[in-house]
PDB file of C-alpha atoms in Angstrom:
ATOM      1  CA  UNK P   1     148.029 106.933 112.756  1.00  0.00           C
ATOM      2  CA  UNK P   2     149.085 103.337 113.273  1.00  0.00           C
ATOM      3  CA  UNK P   3     152.102 103.760 111.015  1.00  0.00           C
ATOM      4  CA  UNK P   4     153.614 106.423 113.208  1.00  0.00           C
ATOM      5  CA  UNK P   5     157.009 106.464 111.528  1.00  0.00           C
ATOM      6  CA  UNK P   6     155.560 107.601 108.155  1.00  0.00           C
ATOM      7  CA  UNK P   7     153.840 110.633 109.583  1.00  0.00           C
ATOM      8  CA  UNK P   8     155.152 114.155 109.154  1.00  0.00           C
ATOM      9  CA  UNK P   9     156.702 115.898 112.160  1.00  0.00           C
ATOM     10  CA  UNK P  10     153.574 118.067 112.503  1.00  0.00           C
ATOM     11  CA  UNK P  11     151.253 115.031 112.478  1.00  0.00           C
ATOM     12  CA  UNK P  12     153.481 113.255 115.009  1.00  0.00           C
ATOM     13  CA  UNK P  13     153.340 116.311 117.264  1.00  0.00           C
ATOM     14  CA  UNK P  14     149.592 116.583 116.887  1.00  0.00           C
ATOM     15  CA  UNK P  15     148.946 112.942 117.675  1.00  0.00           C
ATOM     16  CA  UNK P  16     151.415 113.060 120.572  1.00  0.00           C
ATOM     17  CA  UNK P  17     149.520 115.999 122.113  1.00  0.00           C
ATOM     18  CA  UNK P  18     146.086 114.457 121.566  1.00  0.00           C
ATOM     19  CA  UNK P  19     147.088 111.062 123.024  1.00  0.00           C
ATOM     20  CA  UNK P  20     148.978 112.624 125.916  1.00  0.00           C
ATOM     21  CA  UNK P  21     145.875 114.667 126.834  1.00  0.00           C
ATOM     22  CA  UNK P  22     143.767 111.525 126.794  1.00  0.00           C
ATOM     23  CA  UNK P  23     146.304 109.631 128.849  1.00  0.00           C
ATOM     24  CA  UNK P  24     146.532 112.412 131.407  1.00  0.00           C
ATOM     25  CA  UNK P  25     142.740 112.532 131.660  1.00  0.00           C
ATOM     26  CA  UNK P  26     142.756 108.802 132.396  1.00  0.00           C
ATOM     27  CA  UNK P  27     145.366 108.755 135.173  1.00  0.00           C
ATOM     28  CA  UNK P  28     148.604 109.009 133.135  1.00  0.00           C
ATOM     29  CA  UNK P  29     150.518 107.113 130.447  1.00  0.00           C
ATOM     30  CA  UNK P  30     150.743 103.839 132.345  1.00  0.00           C
ATOM     31  CA  UNK P  31     147.031 103.632 133.133  1.00  0.00           C
ATOM     32  CA  UNK P  32     146.221 104.517 129.511  1.00  0.00           C
ATOM     33  CA  UNK P  33     148.588 101.843 128.138  1.00  0.00           C
ATOM     34  CA  UNK P  34     147.180  99.313 130.593  1.00  0.00           C
ATOM     35  CA  UNK P  35     143.677 100.083 129.197  1.00  0.00           C
ATOM     36  CA  UNK P  36     144.901  99.528 125.628  1.00  0.00           C
ATOM     37  CA  UNK P  37     146.642  96.268 126.520  1.00  0.00           C
ATOM     38  CA  UNK P  38     143.390  95.016 128.120  1.00  0.00           C
ATOM     39  CA  UNK P  39     141.499  95.903 124.976  1.00  0.00           C
ATOM     40  CA  UNK P  40     143.975  94.045 122.768  1.00  0.00           C
ATOM     41  CA  UNK P  41     143.779  90.928 124.950  1.00  0.00           C
ATOM     42  CA  UNK P  42     139.963  90.773 125.010  1.00  0.00           C
ATOM     43  CA  UNK P  43     138.282  88.343 122.632  1.00  0.00           C
ATOM     44  CA  UNK P  44     135.891  88.856 120.915  1.00  0.00           C
ATOM     45  CA  UNK P  45     136.746  92.466 120.133  1.00  0.00           C
ATOM     46  CA  UNK P  46     135.347  94.788 122.844  1.00  0.00           C
ATOM     47  CA  UNK P  47     133.560  96.993 120.257  1.00  0.00           C
ATOM     48  CA  UNK P  48     131.118  94.113 119.670  1.00  0.00           C
ATOM     49  CA  UNK P  49     130.074  93.967 123.339  1.00  0.00           C
ATOM     50  CA  UNK P  50     126.269  93.665 123.594  1.00  0.00           C
ATOM     51  CA  UNK P  51     126.143  96.061 126.530  1.00  0.00           C
ATOM     52  CA  UNK P  52     128.222  98.722 124.668  1.00  0.00           C
ATOM     53  CA  UNK P  53     130.713  98.876 127.469  1.00  0.00           C
ATOM     54  CA  UNK P  54     134.251  97.727 128.269  1.00  0.00           C
ATOM     55  CA  UNK P  55     135.428  97.552 131.967  1.00  0.00           C
ATOM     56  CA  UNK P  56     138.796  97.068 133.532  1.00  0.00           C
ATOM     57  CA  UNK P  57     139.798  97.724 137.168  1.00  0.00           C
ATOM     58  CA  UNK P  58     141.114 101.204 136.198  1.00  0.00           C
ATOM     59  CA  UNK P  59     138.123 102.458 134.289  1.00  0.00           C
ATOM     60  CA  UNK P  60     135.379 102.041 131.753  1.00  0.00           C
ATOM     61  CA  UNK P  61     134.657 102.796 128.120  1.00  0.00           C
ATOM     62  CA  UNK P  62     130.958 103.217 127.284  1.00  0.00           C
ATOM     63  CA  UNK P  63     129.313 103.980 123.962  1.00  0.00           C
ATOM     64  CA  UNK P  64     125.745 104.609 122.898  1.00  0.00           C
ATOM     65  CA  UNK P  65     125.129 102.001 120.212  1.00  0.00           C
ATOM     66  CA  UNK P  66     125.766  98.300 119.691  1.00  0.00           C
ATOM     67  CA  UNK P  67     128.366  97.634 116.947  1.00  0.00           C
ATOM     68  CA  UNK P  68     127.872  94.349 115.120  1.00  0.00           C
ATOM     69  CA  UNK P  69     130.726  92.165 114.042  1.00  0.00           C
ATOM     70  CA  UNK P  70     130.038  92.582 110.280  1.00  0.00           C
ATOM     71  CA  UNK P  71     130.522  96.388 110.651  1.00  0.00           C
ATOM     72  CA  UNK P  72     133.665  95.829 112.688  1.00  0.00           C
ATOM     73  CA  UNK P  73     135.102  93.555 110.004  1.00  0.00           C
ATOM     74  CA  UNK P  74     134.375  96.095 107.241  1.00  0.00           C
ATOM     75  CA  UNK P  75     135.923  98.849 109.414  1.00  0.00           C
ATOM     76  CA  UNK P  76     139.087  96.775 109.882  1.00  0.00           C
ATOM     77  CA  UNK P  77     139.397  96.118 106.146  1.00  0.00           C
ATOM     78  CA  UNK P  78     138.764  99.782 105.191  1.00  0.00           C
ATOM     79  CA  UNK P  79     141.193 101.265 107.716  1.00  0.00           C
ATOM     80  CA  UNK P  80     144.093  99.409 106.071  1.00  0.00           C
ATOM     81  CA  UNK P  81     143.707 101.510 102.907  1.00  0.00           C
ATOM     82  CA  UNK P  82     143.077 104.863 104.586  1.00  0.00           C
ATOM     83  CA  UNK P  83     146.649 106.152 104.692  1.00  0.00           C
ATOM     84  CA  UNK P  84     147.376 105.170 101.069  1.00  0.00           C
ATOM     85  CA  UNK P  85     144.289 106.976  99.699  1.00  0.00           C
ATOM     86  CA  UNK P  86     144.281 109.753 102.440  1.00  0.00           C
ATOM     87  CA  UNK P  87     140.591 108.993 102.897  1.00  0.00           C
ATOM     88  CA  UNK P  88     138.665 106.355 104.763  1.00  0.00           C
ATOM     89  CA  UNK P  89     136.149 106.263 101.947  1.00  0.00           C
ATOM     90  CA  UNK P  90     137.255 104.457  98.769  1.00  0.00           C
ATOM     91  CA  UNK P  91     136.759 105.842  95.305  1.00  0.00           C
ATOM     92  CA  UNK P  92     132.961 106.313  94.710  1.00  0.00           C
ATOM     93  CA  UNK P  93     133.184 103.895  91.770  1.00  0.00           C
ATOM     94  CA  UNK P  94     134.796 101.161  93.910  1.00  0.00           C
ATOM     95  CA  UNK P  95     132.803  97.947  94.418  1.00  0.00           C
ATOM     96  CA  UNK P  96     132.821  98.333  98.245  1.00  0.00           C
ATOM     97  CA  UNK P  97     132.078 102.059  98.338  1.00  0.00           C
ATOM     98  CA  UNK P  98     128.430 101.690  99.476  1.00  0.00           C
ATOM     99  CA  UNK P  99     129.288  99.173 102.169  1.00  0.00           C
ATOM    100  CA  UNK P 100     132.026 101.415 103.637  1.00  0.00           C
ATOM    101  CA  UNK P 101     129.842 104.522 103.382  1.00  0.00           C
ATOM    102  CA  UNK P 102     127.216 102.570 105.315  1.00  0.00           C
ATOM    103  CA  UNK P 103     129.820 101.757 108.041  1.00  0.00           C
ATOM    104  CA  UNK P 104     130.628 105.473 108.338  1.00  0.00           C
ATOM    105  CA  UNK P 105     126.956 106.405 108.539  1.00  0.00           C
ATOM    106  CA  UNK P 106     126.314 103.728 111.125  1.00  0.00           C
ATOM    107  CA  UNK P 107     129.332 104.495 113.360  1.00  0.00           C
ATOM    108  CA  UNK P 108     129.619 108.266 112.954  1.00  0.00           C
ATOM    109  CA  UNK P 109     126.978 109.180 115.606  1.00  0.00           C
ATOM    110  CA  UNK P 110     128.547 106.927 118.271  1.00  0.00           C
ATOM    111  CA  UNK P 111     130.337 108.684 121.109  1.00  0.00           C
ATOM    112  CA  UNK P 112     132.831 106.801 123.309  1.00  0.00           C
ATOM    113  CA  UNK P 113     133.200 107.956 126.919  1.00  0.00           C
ATOM    114  CA  UNK P 114     136.320 106.840 128.714  1.00  0.00           C
ATOM    115  CA  UNK P 115     136.268 107.349 132.491  1.00  0.00           C
ATOM    116  CA  UNK P 116     138.746 106.267 135.192  1.00  0.00           C
ATOM    117  CA  UNK P 117     137.323 104.534 138.261  1.00  0.00           C
ATOM    118  CA  UNK P 118     138.983 106.983 140.678  1.00  0.00           C
ATOM    119  CA  UNK P 119     137.856 110.552 139.975  1.00  0.00           C
ATOM    120  CA  UNK P 120     141.217 111.935 141.163  1.00  0.00           C
ATOM    121  CA  UNK P 121     142.908 110.189 138.229  1.00  0.00           C
ATOM    122  CA  UNK P 122     141.267 112.577 135.802  1.00  0.00           C
ATOM    123  CA  UNK P 123     138.032 113.594 134.163  1.00  0.00           C
ATOM    124  CA  UNK P 124     138.241 111.036 131.413  1.00  0.00           C
ATOM    125  CA  UNK P 125     137.682 111.883 127.780  1.00  0.00           C
ATOM    126  CA  UNK P 126     135.369 111.218 124.878  1.00  0.00           C
ATOM    127  CA  UNK P 127     135.742 110.732 121.121  1.00  0.00           C
ATOM    128  CA  UNK P 128     133.921 109.700 117.975  1.00  0.00           C
ATOM    129  CA  UNK P 129     135.114 107.117 115.407  1.00  0.00           C
ATOM    130  CA  UNK P 130     135.420 109.500 112.442  1.00  0.00           C
ATOM    131  CA  UNK P 131     136.482 113.026 111.565  1.00  0.00           C
ATOM    132  CA  UNK P 132     134.473 114.406 108.671  1.00  0.00           C
ATOM    133  CA  UNK P 133     136.830 116.520 106.512  1.00  0.00           C
ATOM    134  CA  UNK P 134     134.321 117.198 103.733  1.00  0.00           C
ATOM    135  CA  UNK P 135     131.332 115.526 102.133  1.00  0.00           C
ATOM    136  CA  UNK P 136     133.547 113.054 100.271  1.00  0.00           C
ATOM    137  CA  UNK P 137     136.499 112.854 102.707  1.00  0.00           C
ATOM    138  CA  UNK P 138     136.388 111.027 106.017  1.00  0.00           C
ATOM    139  CA  UNK P 139     139.317 110.154 108.289  1.00  0.00           C
ATOM    140  CA  UNK P 140     139.440 107.691 111.084  1.00  0.00           C
ATOM    141  CA  UNK P 141     139.724 109.619 114.343  1.00  0.00           C
ATOM    142  CA  UNK P 142     143.298 109.033 115.591  1.00  0.00           C
ATOM    143  CA  UNK P 143     142.095 108.542 119.192  1.00  0.00           C
ATOM    144  CA  UNK P 144     139.627 105.872 118.093  1.00  0.00           C
ATOM    145  CA  UNK P 145     142.310 104.223 116.003  1.00  0.00           C
ATOM    146  CA  UNK P 146     144.814 104.328 118.880  1.00  0.00           C
ATOM    147  CA  UNK P 147     142.405 103.063 121.519  1.00  0.00           C
ATOM    148  CA  UNK P 148     141.004 100.121 119.598  1.00  0.00           C
ATOM    149  CA  UNK P 149     143.383  99.149 116.760  1.00  0.00           C
ATOM    150  CA  UNK P 150     146.963 100.427 116.770  1.00  0.00           C
ATOM    151  CA  UNK P 151     149.632  98.350 118.451  1.00  0.00           C
ATOM    152  CA  UNK P 152     150.431  99.334 122.018  1.00  0.00           C
ATOM    153  CA  UNK P 153     154.031  99.925 120.944  1.00  0.00           C
ATOM    154  CA  UNK P 154     152.894 102.478 118.348  1.00  0.00           C
ATOM    155  CA  UNK P 155     150.782 104.321 120.900  1.00  0.00           C
ATOM    156  CA  UNK P 156     153.736 104.247 123.313  1.00  0.00           C
ATOM    157  CA  UNK P 157     155.956 105.787 120.539  1.00  0.00           C
ATOM    158  CA  UNK P 158     153.330 108.490 120.034  1.00  0.00           C
ATOM    159  CA  UNK P 159     153.010 109.232 123.758  1.00  0.00           C
ATOM    160  CA  UNK P 160     156.797 109.424 124.176  1.00  0.00           C
ATOM    161  CA  UNK P 161     157.431 111.423 121.011  1.00  0.00           C
ATOM    162  CA  UNK P 162     159.574 114.530 121.491  1.00  0.00           C
ATOM    163  CA  UNK P 163     158.925 117.144 118.907  1.00  0.00           C
ATOM    164  CA  UNK P 164     161.975 118.491 117.030  1.00  0.00           C
ATOM    165  CA  UNK P 165     162.568 122.108 117.839  1.00  0.00           C
TER     166      UNK P 165
END
C-alpha cells in the first residue's frame, strides 16, 4: 500500500475508497491527515503505548492489547518485503518464518478503534492489523499500514486519487 504508484488501477481505486471512507468517518480528509501527522511525530511509536491508546485533540485510537517494541520492530522489517513476495509471511523455510508467524498470531486479534472527539464529525472506524487470505497467505491491512506506517504524502495521494474511467 505504501508504494501507491506501483499498484494497479483497481488496487488504487480500492485503497482510495477504503481510506476515504475512514477519513469521512473521522471528520474528513484534513482531520484524518492531521491524525496521521500526529502519529508520525510521536516518539516512541504510538503502537508501543502502555495504555494501548493514542490521543490527539481531534480524536482517539484505542486497541485491546499492549504491543511490545520487539514485535513492532519485527513487523517493520517484515512489511518491507510484503509487496515483493505478495505475502506478509516469508517462505516457510526462511530463517525468520517462525518469528514473523508469531508476530501475526500475536497482533491478529487486536482491533483498533478510531473515534473523533466530536460525534458530529463521524462515527469513527475500526480495523485489524492483518487480512488473512488463506492459511499460508497474510496481507497487512491497508488501513493499518496507512494509519501507522505509510508516509502522509502517500496517504494523501490515495485519498485524492481519481479513478480512470
